[in-house]
Coordinates of C-alpha atoms in Angstrom, one line a residue:
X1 CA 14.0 -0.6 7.0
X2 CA 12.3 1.4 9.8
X3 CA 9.9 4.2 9.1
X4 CA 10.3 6.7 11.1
X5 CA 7.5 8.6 13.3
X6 CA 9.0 12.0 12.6
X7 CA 8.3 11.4 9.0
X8 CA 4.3 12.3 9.4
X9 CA 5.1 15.6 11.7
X10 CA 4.3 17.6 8.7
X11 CA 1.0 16.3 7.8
X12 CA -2.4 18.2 8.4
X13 CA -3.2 18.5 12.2
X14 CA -7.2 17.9 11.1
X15 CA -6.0 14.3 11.0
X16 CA -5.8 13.8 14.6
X17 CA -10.1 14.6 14.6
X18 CA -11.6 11.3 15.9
X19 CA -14.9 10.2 16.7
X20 CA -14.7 9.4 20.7
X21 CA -17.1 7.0 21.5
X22 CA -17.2 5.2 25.3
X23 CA -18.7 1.5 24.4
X24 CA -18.0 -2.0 26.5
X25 CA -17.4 -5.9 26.0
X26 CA -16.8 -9.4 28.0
X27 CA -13.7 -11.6 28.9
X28 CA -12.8 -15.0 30.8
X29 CA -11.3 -15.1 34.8
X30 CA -7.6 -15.0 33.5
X31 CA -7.8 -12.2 31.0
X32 CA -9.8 -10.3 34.6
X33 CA -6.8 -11.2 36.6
X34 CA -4.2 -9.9 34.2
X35 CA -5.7 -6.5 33.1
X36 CA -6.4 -5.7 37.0
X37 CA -2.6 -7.1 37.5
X38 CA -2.1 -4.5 34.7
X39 CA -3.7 -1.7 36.2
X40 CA -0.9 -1.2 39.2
X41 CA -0.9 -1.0 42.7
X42 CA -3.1 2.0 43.3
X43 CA -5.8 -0.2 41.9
X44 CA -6.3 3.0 39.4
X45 CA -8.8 1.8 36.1
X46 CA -7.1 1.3 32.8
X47 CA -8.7 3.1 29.7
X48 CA -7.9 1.4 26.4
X49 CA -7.8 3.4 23.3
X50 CA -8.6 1.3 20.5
X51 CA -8.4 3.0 16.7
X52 CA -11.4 1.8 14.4
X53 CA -13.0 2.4 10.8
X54 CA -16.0 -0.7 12.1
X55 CA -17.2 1.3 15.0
X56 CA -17.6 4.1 12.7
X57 CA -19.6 1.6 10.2
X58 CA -23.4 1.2 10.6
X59 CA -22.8 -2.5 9.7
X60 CA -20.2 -3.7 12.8
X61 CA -21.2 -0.6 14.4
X62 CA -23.7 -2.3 17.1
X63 CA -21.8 -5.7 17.4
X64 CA -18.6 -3.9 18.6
X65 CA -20.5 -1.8 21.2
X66 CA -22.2 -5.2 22.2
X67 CA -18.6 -6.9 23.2
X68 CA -17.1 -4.2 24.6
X69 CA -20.0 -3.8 26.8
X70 CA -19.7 -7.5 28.0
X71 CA -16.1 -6.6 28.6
X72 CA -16.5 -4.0 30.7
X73 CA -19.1 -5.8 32.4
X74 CA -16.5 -8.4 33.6
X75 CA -13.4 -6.1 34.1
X76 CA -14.8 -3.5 35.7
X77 CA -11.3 -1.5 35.8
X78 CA -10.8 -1.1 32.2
X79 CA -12.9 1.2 29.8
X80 CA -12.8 0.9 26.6
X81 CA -12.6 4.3 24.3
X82 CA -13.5 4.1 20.7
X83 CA -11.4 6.4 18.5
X84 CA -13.6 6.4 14.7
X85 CA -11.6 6.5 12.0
X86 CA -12.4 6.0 8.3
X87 CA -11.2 2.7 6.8
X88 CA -9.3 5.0 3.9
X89 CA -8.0 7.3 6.7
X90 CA -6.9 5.3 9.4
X91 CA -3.5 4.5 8.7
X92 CA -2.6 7.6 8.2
X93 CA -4.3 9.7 11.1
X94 CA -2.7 6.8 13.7
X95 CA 0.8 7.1 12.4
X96 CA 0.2 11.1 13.1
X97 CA -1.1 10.2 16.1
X98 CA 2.5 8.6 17.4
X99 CA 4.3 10.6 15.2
X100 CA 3.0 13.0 18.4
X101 CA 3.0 10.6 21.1
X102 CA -0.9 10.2 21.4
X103 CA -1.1 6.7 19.8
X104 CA -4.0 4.4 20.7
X105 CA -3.6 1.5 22.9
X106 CA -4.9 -0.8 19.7
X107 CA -5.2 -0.5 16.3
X108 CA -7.5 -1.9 13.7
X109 CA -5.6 -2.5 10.2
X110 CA -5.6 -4.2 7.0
X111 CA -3.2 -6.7 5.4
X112 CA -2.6 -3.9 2.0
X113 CA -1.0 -1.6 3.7
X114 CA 0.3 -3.7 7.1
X115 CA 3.6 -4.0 5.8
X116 CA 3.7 -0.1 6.7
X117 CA 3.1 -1.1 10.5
X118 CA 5.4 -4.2 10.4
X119 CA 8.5 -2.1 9.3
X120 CA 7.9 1.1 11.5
X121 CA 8.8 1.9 15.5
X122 CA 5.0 2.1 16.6
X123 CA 3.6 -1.2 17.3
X124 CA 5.2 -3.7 18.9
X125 CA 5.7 -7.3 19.0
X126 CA 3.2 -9.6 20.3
X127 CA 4.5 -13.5 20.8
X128 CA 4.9 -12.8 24.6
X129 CA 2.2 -10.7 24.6
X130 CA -0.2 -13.1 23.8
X131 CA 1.7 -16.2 24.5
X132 CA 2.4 -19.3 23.2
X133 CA -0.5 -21.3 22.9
X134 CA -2.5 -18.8 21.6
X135 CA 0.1 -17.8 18.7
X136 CA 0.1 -21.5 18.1
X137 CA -3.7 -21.7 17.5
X138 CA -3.6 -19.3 14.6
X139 CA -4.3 -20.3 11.4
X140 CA -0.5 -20.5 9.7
X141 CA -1.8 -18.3 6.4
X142 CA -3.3 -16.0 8.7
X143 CA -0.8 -16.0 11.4
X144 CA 2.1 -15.8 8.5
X145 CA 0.0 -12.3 7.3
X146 CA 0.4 -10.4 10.2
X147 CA 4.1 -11.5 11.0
X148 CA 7.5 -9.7 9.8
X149 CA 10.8 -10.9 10.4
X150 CA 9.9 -13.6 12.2
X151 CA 7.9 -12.0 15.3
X152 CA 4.1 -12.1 15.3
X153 CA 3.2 -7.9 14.8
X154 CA -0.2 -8.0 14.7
X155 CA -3.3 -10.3 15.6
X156 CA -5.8 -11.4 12.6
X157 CA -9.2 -10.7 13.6
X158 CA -12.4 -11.1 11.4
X159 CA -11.0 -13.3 8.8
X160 CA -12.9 -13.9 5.2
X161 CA -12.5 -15.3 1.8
X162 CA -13.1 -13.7 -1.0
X163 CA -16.1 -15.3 -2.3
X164 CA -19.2 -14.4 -5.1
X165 CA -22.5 -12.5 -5.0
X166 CA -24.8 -13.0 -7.6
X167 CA -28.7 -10.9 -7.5
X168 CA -31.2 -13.7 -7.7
X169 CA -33.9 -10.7 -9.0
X170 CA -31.0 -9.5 -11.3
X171 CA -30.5 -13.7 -12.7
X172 CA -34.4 -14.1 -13.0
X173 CA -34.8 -11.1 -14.8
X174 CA -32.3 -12.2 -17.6
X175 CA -33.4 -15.3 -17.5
X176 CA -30.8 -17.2 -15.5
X177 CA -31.4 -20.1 -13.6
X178 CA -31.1 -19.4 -10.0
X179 CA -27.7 -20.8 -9.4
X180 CA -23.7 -18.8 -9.5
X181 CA -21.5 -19.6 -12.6
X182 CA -19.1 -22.6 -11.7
X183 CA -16.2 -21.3 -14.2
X184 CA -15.2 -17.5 -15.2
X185 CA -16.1 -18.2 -19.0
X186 CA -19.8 -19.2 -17.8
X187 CA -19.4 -16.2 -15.2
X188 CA -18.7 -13.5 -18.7
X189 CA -21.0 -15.5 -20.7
X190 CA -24.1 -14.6 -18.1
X191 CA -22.5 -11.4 -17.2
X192 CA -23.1 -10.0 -21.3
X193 CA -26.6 -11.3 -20.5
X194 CA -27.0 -9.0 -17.5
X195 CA -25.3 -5.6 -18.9
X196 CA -27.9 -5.7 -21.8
X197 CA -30.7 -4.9 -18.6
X198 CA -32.1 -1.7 -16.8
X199 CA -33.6 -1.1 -14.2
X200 CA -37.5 -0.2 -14.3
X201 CA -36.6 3.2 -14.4
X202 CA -34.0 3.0 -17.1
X203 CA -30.7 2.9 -15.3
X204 CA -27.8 0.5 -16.4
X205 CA -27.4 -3.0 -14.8
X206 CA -24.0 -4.1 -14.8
X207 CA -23.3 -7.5 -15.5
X208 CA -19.9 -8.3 -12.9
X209 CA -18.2 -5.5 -12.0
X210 CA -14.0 -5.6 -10.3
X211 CA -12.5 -2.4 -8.1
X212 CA -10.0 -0.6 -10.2
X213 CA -9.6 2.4 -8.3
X214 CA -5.6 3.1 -7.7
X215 CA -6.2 1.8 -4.0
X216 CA -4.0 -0.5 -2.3
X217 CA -6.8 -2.5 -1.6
X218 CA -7.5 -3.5 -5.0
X219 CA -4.4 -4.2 -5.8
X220 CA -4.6 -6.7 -3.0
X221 CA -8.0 -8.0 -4.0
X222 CA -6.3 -8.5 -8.0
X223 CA -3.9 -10.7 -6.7
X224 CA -7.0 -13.4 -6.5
X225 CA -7.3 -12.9 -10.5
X226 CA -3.7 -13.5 -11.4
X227 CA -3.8 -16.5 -9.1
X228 CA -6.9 -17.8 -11.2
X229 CA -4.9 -17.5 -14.1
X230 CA -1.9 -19.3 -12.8
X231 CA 0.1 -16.2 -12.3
X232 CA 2.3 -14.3 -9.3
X233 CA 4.3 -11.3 -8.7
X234 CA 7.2 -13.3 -7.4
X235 CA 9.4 -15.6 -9.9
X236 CA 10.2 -18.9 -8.3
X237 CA 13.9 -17.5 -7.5
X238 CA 11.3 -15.1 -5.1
X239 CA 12.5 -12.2 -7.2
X240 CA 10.0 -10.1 -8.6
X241 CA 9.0 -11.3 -11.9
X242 CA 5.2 -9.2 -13.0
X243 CA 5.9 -9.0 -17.0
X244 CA 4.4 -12.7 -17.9
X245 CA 1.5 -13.7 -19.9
X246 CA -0.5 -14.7 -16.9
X247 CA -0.1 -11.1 -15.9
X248 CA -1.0 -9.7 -19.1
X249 CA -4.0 -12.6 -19.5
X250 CA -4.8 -10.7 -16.0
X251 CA -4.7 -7.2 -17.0
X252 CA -6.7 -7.9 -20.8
X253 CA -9.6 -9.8 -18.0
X254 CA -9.9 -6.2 -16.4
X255 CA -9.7 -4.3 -19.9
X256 CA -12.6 -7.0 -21.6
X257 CA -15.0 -6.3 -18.6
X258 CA -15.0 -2.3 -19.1
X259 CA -14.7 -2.5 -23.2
X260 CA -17.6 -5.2 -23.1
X261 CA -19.7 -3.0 -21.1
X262 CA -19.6 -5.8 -18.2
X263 CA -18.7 -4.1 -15.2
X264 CA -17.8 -0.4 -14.0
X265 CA -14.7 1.8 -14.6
X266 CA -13.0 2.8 -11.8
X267 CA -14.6 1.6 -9.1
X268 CA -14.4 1.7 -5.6
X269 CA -15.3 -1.7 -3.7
X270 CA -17.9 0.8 -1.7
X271 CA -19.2 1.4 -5.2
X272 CA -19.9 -2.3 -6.1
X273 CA -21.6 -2.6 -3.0
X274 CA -23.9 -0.4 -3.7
X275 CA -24.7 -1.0 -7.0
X276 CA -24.5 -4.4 -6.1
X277 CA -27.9 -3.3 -2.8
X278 CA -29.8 -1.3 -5.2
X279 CA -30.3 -4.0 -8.3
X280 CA -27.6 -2.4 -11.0
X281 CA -25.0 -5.0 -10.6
X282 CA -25.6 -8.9 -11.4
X283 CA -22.4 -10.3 -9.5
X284 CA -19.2 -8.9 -8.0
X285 CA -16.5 -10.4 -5.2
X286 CA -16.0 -9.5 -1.4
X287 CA -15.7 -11.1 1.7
X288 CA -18.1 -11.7 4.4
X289 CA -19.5 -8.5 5.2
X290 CA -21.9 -9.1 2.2
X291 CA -24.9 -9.5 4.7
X292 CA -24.9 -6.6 6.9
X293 CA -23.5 -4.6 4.4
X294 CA -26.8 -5.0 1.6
X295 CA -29.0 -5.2 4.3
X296 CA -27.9 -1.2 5.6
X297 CA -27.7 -0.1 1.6
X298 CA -30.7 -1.4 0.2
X299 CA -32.6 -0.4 2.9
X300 CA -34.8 -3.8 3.3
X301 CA -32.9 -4.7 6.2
X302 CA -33.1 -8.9 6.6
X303 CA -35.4 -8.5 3.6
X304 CA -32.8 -8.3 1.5
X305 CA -31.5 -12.0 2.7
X306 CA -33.6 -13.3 -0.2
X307 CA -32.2 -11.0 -2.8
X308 CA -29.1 -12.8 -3.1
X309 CA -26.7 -15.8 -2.8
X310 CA -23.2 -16.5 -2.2
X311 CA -20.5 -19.4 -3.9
X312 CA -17.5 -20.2 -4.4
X313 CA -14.9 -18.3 -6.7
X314 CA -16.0 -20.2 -9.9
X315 CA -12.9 -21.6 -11.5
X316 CA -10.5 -20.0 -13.5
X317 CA -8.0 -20.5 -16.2
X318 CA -6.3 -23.0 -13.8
X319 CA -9.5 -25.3 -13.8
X320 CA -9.7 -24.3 -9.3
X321 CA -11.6 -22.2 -7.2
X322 CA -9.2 -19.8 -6.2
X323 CA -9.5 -17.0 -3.7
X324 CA -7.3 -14.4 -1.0
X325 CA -8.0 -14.7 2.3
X326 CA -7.5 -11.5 4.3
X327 CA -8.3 -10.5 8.0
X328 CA -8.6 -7.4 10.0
X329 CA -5.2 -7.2 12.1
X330 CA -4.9 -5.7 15.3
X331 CA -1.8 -4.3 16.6
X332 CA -0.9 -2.7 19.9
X333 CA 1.0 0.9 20.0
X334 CA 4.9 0.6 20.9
X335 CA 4.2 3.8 23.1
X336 CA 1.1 1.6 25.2
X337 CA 1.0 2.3 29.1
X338 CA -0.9 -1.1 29.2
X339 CA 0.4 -3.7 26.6
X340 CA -0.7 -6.6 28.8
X341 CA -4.2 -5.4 29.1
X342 CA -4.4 -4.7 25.2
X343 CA -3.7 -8.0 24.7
X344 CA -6.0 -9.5 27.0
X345 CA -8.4 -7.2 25.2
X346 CA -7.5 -8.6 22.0
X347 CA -8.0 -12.1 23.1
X348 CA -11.4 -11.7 23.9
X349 CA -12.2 -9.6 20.9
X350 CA -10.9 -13.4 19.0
X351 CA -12.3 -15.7 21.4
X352 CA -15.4 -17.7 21.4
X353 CA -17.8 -15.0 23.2
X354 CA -17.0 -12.3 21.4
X355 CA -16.7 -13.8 17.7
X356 CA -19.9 -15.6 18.5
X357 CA -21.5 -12.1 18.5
X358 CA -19.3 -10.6 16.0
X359 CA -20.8 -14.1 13.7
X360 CA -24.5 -13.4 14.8
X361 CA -24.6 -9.8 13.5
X362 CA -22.0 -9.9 10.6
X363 CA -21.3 -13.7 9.7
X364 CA -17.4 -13.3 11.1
X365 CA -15.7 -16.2 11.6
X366 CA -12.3 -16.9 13.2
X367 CA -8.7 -17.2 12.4
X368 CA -8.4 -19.4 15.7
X369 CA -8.0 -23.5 15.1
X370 CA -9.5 -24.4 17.7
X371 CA -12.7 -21.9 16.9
X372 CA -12.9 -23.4 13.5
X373 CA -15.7 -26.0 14.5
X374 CA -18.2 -22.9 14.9
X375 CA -19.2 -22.1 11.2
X376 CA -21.2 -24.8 10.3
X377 CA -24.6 -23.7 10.6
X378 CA -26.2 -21.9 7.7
X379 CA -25.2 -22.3 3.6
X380 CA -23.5 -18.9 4.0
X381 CA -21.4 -20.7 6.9
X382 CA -20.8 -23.5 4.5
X383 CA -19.7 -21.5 1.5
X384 CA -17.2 -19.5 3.5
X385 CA -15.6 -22.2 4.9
X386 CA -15.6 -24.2 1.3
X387 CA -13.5 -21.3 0.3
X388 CA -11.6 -21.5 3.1
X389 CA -10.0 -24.6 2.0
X390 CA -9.3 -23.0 -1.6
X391 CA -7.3 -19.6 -0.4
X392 CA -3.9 -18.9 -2.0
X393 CA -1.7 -16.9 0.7
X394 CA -0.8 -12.9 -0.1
X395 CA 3.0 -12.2 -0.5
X396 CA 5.0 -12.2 2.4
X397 CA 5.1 -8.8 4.0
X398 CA 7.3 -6.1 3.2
X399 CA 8.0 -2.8 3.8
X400 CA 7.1 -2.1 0.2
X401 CA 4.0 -4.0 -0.5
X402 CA 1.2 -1.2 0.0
X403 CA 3.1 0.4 -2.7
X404 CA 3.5 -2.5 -4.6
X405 CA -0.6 -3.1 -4.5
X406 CA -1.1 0.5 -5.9
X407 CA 1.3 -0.1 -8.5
X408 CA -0.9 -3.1 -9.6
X409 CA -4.4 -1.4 -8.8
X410 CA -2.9 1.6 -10.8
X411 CA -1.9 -1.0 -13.8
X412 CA -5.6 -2.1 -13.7
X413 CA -7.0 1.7 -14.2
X414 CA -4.6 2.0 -16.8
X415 CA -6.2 -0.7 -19.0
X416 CA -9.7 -0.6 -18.2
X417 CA -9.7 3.2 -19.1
X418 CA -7.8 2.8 -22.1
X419 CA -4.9 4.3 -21.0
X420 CA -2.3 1.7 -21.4
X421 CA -2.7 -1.9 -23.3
X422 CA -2.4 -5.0 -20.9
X423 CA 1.5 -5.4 -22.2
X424 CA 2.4 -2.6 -21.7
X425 CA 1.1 -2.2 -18.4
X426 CA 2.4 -5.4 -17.4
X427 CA 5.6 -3.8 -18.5
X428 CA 5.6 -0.8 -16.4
X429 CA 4.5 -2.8 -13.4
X430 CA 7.2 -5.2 -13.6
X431 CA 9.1 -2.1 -13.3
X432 CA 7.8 -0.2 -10.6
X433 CA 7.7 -3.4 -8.7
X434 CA 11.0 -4.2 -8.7
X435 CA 11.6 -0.7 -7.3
X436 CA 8.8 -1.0 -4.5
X437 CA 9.7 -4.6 -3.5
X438 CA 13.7 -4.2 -3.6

């Protein structure tokens, strides 16, 4: 199933705005040699485009800017154009960007909706690209993430677990000991303990709060919950297979949290964090970028650091720690002049240099093997890669499965508004999955 480019000709031309920003990073000799190899006989400089929501982000904004700067600095023929795009608009804006034939070199995307990419015409593979022993070196859950059919479509960059938050200030205050929840009950039980708070000026603390939102994302980010409680969307035939009590036990967790007065309805994951920086939410789940993230929102900067602490998933109905794993991809544009030097762009952007900076400013680590060694350093290190060795892989790409994740993130705002109960939700999902996933 291809998707065609002419399909988004019709969409809004105030799409194609992007922030331009000119920025620079670093590289080894033989990445040098290829991308000047790259740049032709005249000897004429290269200029990558590269498509990104984290240059637009104060969090990653100053890390990115630092590699590319150290990039430049050693290929001094290729520059390095940022093209700012919001996270929730990026997809779209790029595939009306080659639906026009102005595509950027490289593309930052997300495993929700890289299905999308995988099935169109406008990226390209990237097993020769980036050869062998590099594809080799990929984590296989990772690796298997960003590959379709067989062929390796995009790169994963910036990988994370999902792990837990809990607001040390938050845990005092209701009397909790200083230490995360080791099982979802005891997670609920302290949670009830948290809601019944406010702030000193009188707003609501939330206990633990989930994303409901109908965004692909949190349809992605559910599948960790069904997981817990022993459930998939796939039967063991590989058929879909959604309407089963471990979906339904899934969908009444969601329901309980809103009816209990536990967590938000309808929340973005941009909403948690932020509740989550300003002291009116006890707990929630994300991946790495916890750190830089509180510190920008609560406006302590590394002050913040002592405001919180990070653990493990605590186990769920299947007695494990269970969590997603998901990773920024990056993918190169079928319609690249330079699809060498993207690549060798892309390997520095994942090798040691460049993550080392990417892990000093935003606690990244790598999706490389041979990198893994690196995070051992601080107890936020160590309970990232504990969790690391407790992931459960996403479904295998297909051209369906951002679809299929709104389905399931819209089944979740159906039952914590009260707008469908957990069977019959679990019902219509079943439904609109085997439709979306055919």
């Amino acid at each position: 199933m291809k998707m065609k480019k002419t399909a988004y000709l019709t969409l809004s031309a105030v799409l194609l705005v992007g922030a331009l920003t000119a920025c620079g990073s670093n590289s080894d000799k033989s990445q040098e040699a290829s991308a000047t190899a790259d740049a032709g006989k005249s000897g004429d400089p290269i200029k990558l485009t590269f498509a990104s929501w984290s240059i637009s982000e104060a969090a990653t904004k100053g890390a990115l800017e630092e590699m590319v700067k150290n990039y430049e600095a050693k290929n001094p023929n290729v520059k390095i154009e940022f093209v700012g795009i919001p996270f929730s608009d990026i997809k779209q804006q790029t595939f009306v960007m080659a639906s026009t034939g102005n595509a950027p070199d490289i593309i930052q995307t997300f495993p929700a909706w890289f299905g999308s990419y995988a099935a169109s015409d406008i990226i390209t593979p990237l097993d020769d690209l980036m050869g062998k022993a590099y594809v080799d070196d990929l984590m296989p859950s990772f690796k298997e993430d960003f590959s379709y059919n067989g062929k390796l479509m995009g790169v994963p960059w910036a990988p994370t677990p999902y792990i837990l938050y809990y607001n040390k200030e938050i845990f005092k205050k209701a009397g909790l000991p200083d230490k995360a929840p080791a099982t979802m009950d005891e997670l609920l039980k302290d949670a009830k303990l948290i809601s019944n708070l406010k702030t000193d000026s009188g707003q609501k603390i939330y206990g633990f709060g989930e994303p409901t939102d109908k965004l692909a994302i949190n349809g992605e980010i559910a599948m960790r919950n069904l997981y817990s409680f022993g459930g998939s969307i796939l039967g063991s035939d590989g058929k879909v297979n959604a309407n089963t009590p471990q979906m339904v036990s899934t969908l009444n967790y969601y329901k309980g949290l809103v009816k209990d007065g536990v967590g938000p309805s309808g929340a973005k994951l941009k909403d948690l964090r932020n509740l989550f920086s300003i002291g009116q939410l006890g707990m929630y789940v994300d991946g790495n970028y916890g750190k830089a993230v509180f510190r920008n929102l609560s406006g302590k900067g590394e002050a913040f650091d002592q405001v919180w602490g990070a653990a493990p998933i605590p186990a769920g109905a299947t007695g494990k720690s269970v969590s997603i794993g998901e990773a920024h991809g990056l993918v190169i544009s079928a319609d690249s002049k330079h699809k060498q030097a993207a690549a060798d762009f892309i390997k520095y952007l994942t090798d040691k240099d460049a993550i080392s900076i990417y892990h000093k400013q935003n606690d990244v680590i790598s999706a490389r093997k041979s990198l893994s060694s690196m995070f051992t350093e601080s107890e936020f290190d160590k309970v990232l890669m504990q969790q690391m060795n407790n992931i459960q892989p996403l479904p295998k790409n297909h051209p369906g499965m951002e679809q299929a994740y709104i389905d399931m993130a819209d089944a979740l705002l159906k039952v914590s508004t009260d707008t469908a109960t957990p069977e019959k939700a679990a019902e219509e999902l079943d439904a609109k999955l085997k439709t979306s996933l055919k």
